[in-house]
Coordinates of N, CA and C in Angstrom, one line a residue:
A1 N -13.8 16.4 -4.0 CA -13.6 15.5 -5.1 C -13.3 14.7 -5.3
V2 N -13.9 13.3 -5.8 CA -13.5 11.6 -6.3 C -11.7 11.2 -6.6
S3 N -10.8 10.7 -6.8 CA -10.2 10.3 -7.3 C -10.5 8.5 -7.0
T4 N -10.4 8.5 -8.3 CA -10.4 6.6 -8.7 C -9.0 6.5 -9.6
L5 N -8.0 5.4 -8.7 CA -7.0 5.0 -9.4 C -7.4 3.7 -9.6
R6 N -7.6 3.4 -10.8 CA -8.0 2.1 -11.8 C -6.2 1.2 -11.8
G7 N -6.7 -0.4 -11.6 CA -5.1 -1.1 -12.7 C -4.2 -0.5 -12.2
K8 N -3.5 -0.6 -13.3 CA -1.8 0.4 -13.1 C -2.0 1.5 -12.8
Q9 N -3.3 2.5 -12.9 CA -2.8 3.5 -12.6 C -3.0 3.1 -10.6
A10 N -3.1 1.8 -10.6 CA -3.2 2.6 -8.6 C -1.6 1.9 -8.0
T11 N -0.8 2.8 -8.2 CA 0.3 2.8 -8.1 C 0.7 3.6 -6.8
E12 N 1.5 3.3 -6.0 CA 1.9 3.6 -4.6 C 2.1 5.4 -5.2
E13 N 3.1 5.7 -6.3 CA 3.5 6.8 -6.3 C 2.3 8.0 -6.3
N14 N 1.7 7.4 -7.4 CA -0.2 7.4 -7.4 C -0.9 8.4 -6.5
V15 N -1.0 7.0 -5.2 CA -1.5 6.9 -4.2 C -1.2 8.3 -2.9
R16 N 0.5 7.9 -2.6 CA 0.8 8.6 -2.1 C 0.5 10.3 -2.4
S17 N 0.5 10.5 -4.0 CA -0.1 12.4 -4.1 C -0.6 12.9 -3.6
R18 N -2.1 11.4 -3.9 CA -3.4 11.9 -3.6 C -3.9 12.0 -2.5
I19 N -3.4 11.5 -1.2 CA -3.0 11.9 -0.1 C -3.4 12.9 0.7
P20 N -2.2 13.6 0.3 CA -2.2 15.0 1.4 C -3.3 15.7 1.6
G21 N -3.9 16.0 2.3 CA -4.6 17.4 2.4 C -6.2 16.0 2.6
R22 N -6.2 15.5 2.5 CA -8.0 14.3 2.6 C -8.6 14.1 3.7
T23 N -9.4 14.4 4.1 CA -9.9 13.6 5.0 C -10.4 12.5 5.8
H24 N -10.2 12.1 4.2 CA -11.4 10.7 4.2 C -10.6 10.1 2.8
V25 N -10.2 9.0 3.1 CA -8.9 8.4 2.0 C -9.3 6.6 2.0
H26 N -10.6 5.9 0.8 CA -11.2 4.7 1.1 C -10.5 4.1 -0.2
F27 N -9.9 2.9 0.6 CA -9.5 1.7 -0.9 C -10.4 1.0 -1.1
A28 N -10.6 0.0 -1.6 CA -11.0 -1.5 -2.6 C -10.0 -1.5 -3.0
T29 N -9.1 -2.7 -2.3 CA -7.7 -3.4 -2.9 C -7.6 -4.6 -2.2
H30 N -6.5 -5.3 -2.8 CA -6.2 -6.2 -1.8 C -5.3 -5.3 -0.7
G31 N -4.8 -6.5 0.8 CA -3.7 -5.9 1.5 C -3.4 -7.5 2.0
Y32 N -2.3 -7.1 3.3 CA -2.8 -8.9 4.2 C -2.6 -7.5 5.9
F33 N -2.0 -8.5 6.4 CA -2.1 -8.6 8.2 C -1.9 -9.6 8.7
T34 N -1.2 -9.4 9.3 CA 0.0 -11.1 10.2 C -0.5 -10.4 11.6
P35 N -1.2 -11.7 12.2 CA -2.1 -11.4 13.4 C -1.0 -11.8 14.5
G36 N -1.0 -11.3 15.6 CA 0.1 -10.7 16.8 C 0.9 -12.9 17.3
K37 N 0.0 -13.5 16.8 CA 0.6 -14.8 17.8 C 1.4 -15.1 16.1
D38 N 1.3 -14.3 14.9 CA 2.3 -15.1 14.3 C 3.8 -13.8 13.8
M39 N 3.8 -12.5 14.3 CA 4.4 -12.0 14.0 C 5.9 -12.3 14.1
A40 N 6.7 -11.7 13.4 CA 8.3 -12.0 13.5 C 8.9 -11.0 15.3
R41 N 9.8 -11.7 15.7 CA 9.8 -10.4 16.5 C 11.4 -10.1 16.7
G42 N 11.0 -8.3 16.7 CA 11.6 -7.5 16.4 C 11.2 -6.3 15.4
M43 N 10.4 -6.7 14.8 CA 9.6 -6.7 13.4 C 9.3 -4.8 13.6
A44 N 9.2 -4.5 13.1 CA 8.4 -2.8 13.7 C 6.7 -3.5 13.9
P45 N 5.7 -3.3 14.0 CA 4.1 -3.4 13.7 C 3.7 -3.1 13.2
G46 N 4.0 -1.5 12.5 CA 3.3 -1.4 11.2 C 4.0 -1.8 9.6
L47 N 4.7 -3.0 9.7 CA 5.0 -3.6 8.8 C 4.6 -4.9 8.8
M48 N 4.3 -4.9 9.8 CA 3.1 -6.6 9.5 C 1.5 -6.0 8.8
S49 N 1.5 -4.9 8.3 CA 0.3 -4.9 7.1 C 0.3 -3.8 6.6
G50 N -0.6 -3.5 5.7 CA -0.1 -3.0 4.5 C -1.1 -3.5 3.7
L51 N -1.1 -2.2 2.1 CA -2.2 -2.3 0.5 C -1.4 -2.7 -0.3
V52 N -2.1 -3.9 -0.7 CA -0.7 -4.3 -2.6 C -1.7 -3.8 -3.1
L53 N -0.4 -2.6 -4.4 CA -1.6 -2.2 -5.1 C -0.5 -2.4 -6.0
A54 N -0.8 -1.6 -7.5 CA -0.6 -2.5 -9.1 C 0.7 -1.8 -9.0
G55 N 1.9 -3.0 -9.1 CA 3.0 -3.5 -9.5 C 4.1 -4.3 -8.0
A56 N 3.0 -4.3 -7.0 CA 4.2 -5.1 -6.1 C 4.5 -6.4 -6.3
N57 N 4.1 -7.2 -7.9 CA 4.4 -8.3 -8.0 C 5.6 -8.2 -9.1
R58 N 6.0 -7.3 -9.4 CA 7.5 -6.7 -10.3 C 8.7 -7.2 -9.6
E59 N 9.7 -7.8 -10.9 CA 11.1 -8.1 -10.3 C 11.8 -7.1 -10.0
D60 N 11.3 -6.3 -11.2 CA 12.3 -5.1 -11.1 C 12.1 -3.6 -10.1
I61 N 12.2 -4.0 -9.5 CA 12.3 -2.9 -8.2 C 13.0 -1.8 -8.1
E62 N 12.3 -0.6 -8.1 CA 13.3 0.6 -8.3 C 12.1 1.7 -7.7
G63 N 13.0 1.9 -6.8 CA 12.3 2.8 -5.8 C 10.5 2.4 -5.5
D64 N 9.8 3.0 -5.1 CA 8.4 2.1 -5.1 C 8.2 1.2 -5.2
D65 N 7.8 -0.2 -3.9 CA 7.6 -0.8 -4.6 C 6.1 -2.0 -4.8
G66 N 5.6 -0.8 -4.8 CA 3.9 -1.5 -5.1 C 3.2 -1.5 -3.9
I67 N 4.3 -1.4 -2.1 CA 3.5 -2.1 -0.8 C 3.5 -0.8 -0.3
L68 N 2.2 -1.1 -0.1 CA 2.2 0.4 1.0 C 1.8 0.1 2.6
T69 N 2.5 0.6 3.6 CA 2.8 -0.7 4.4 C 2.2 0.4 5.8
A70 N 1.5 -0.4 6.9 CA 0.9 1.0 8.1 C 1.4 1.5 8.2
S71 N 3.1 1.3 8.0 CA 4.5 2.3 8.7 C 4.5 3.7 7.5
E72 N 3.9 3.4 6.6 CA 3.9 4.5 5.7 C 3.2 5.3 5.4

C-alpha cells in the first residue's frame, strides 16, 4: 500500500510511524548533505545528511524538529 504525505502532513512523526515494516520507502523532499571535505571534526557522519520535512523551519521546536538525519 502507498502512503503519501503532503505539505503539513509530512512531519517527522508521521514519517517515522509509517516506515516500520516497509521494504521500500521513497522520499520526494528536500534534503541536505555536507561533503567530507567540509565535515566538522568530531561530528557523527550520520548527522551530516538528512531529510528536511514539514515543520523544519519552526522556531517553537518541541519533540521532533522536522529534520530526519541519516543517524535517525
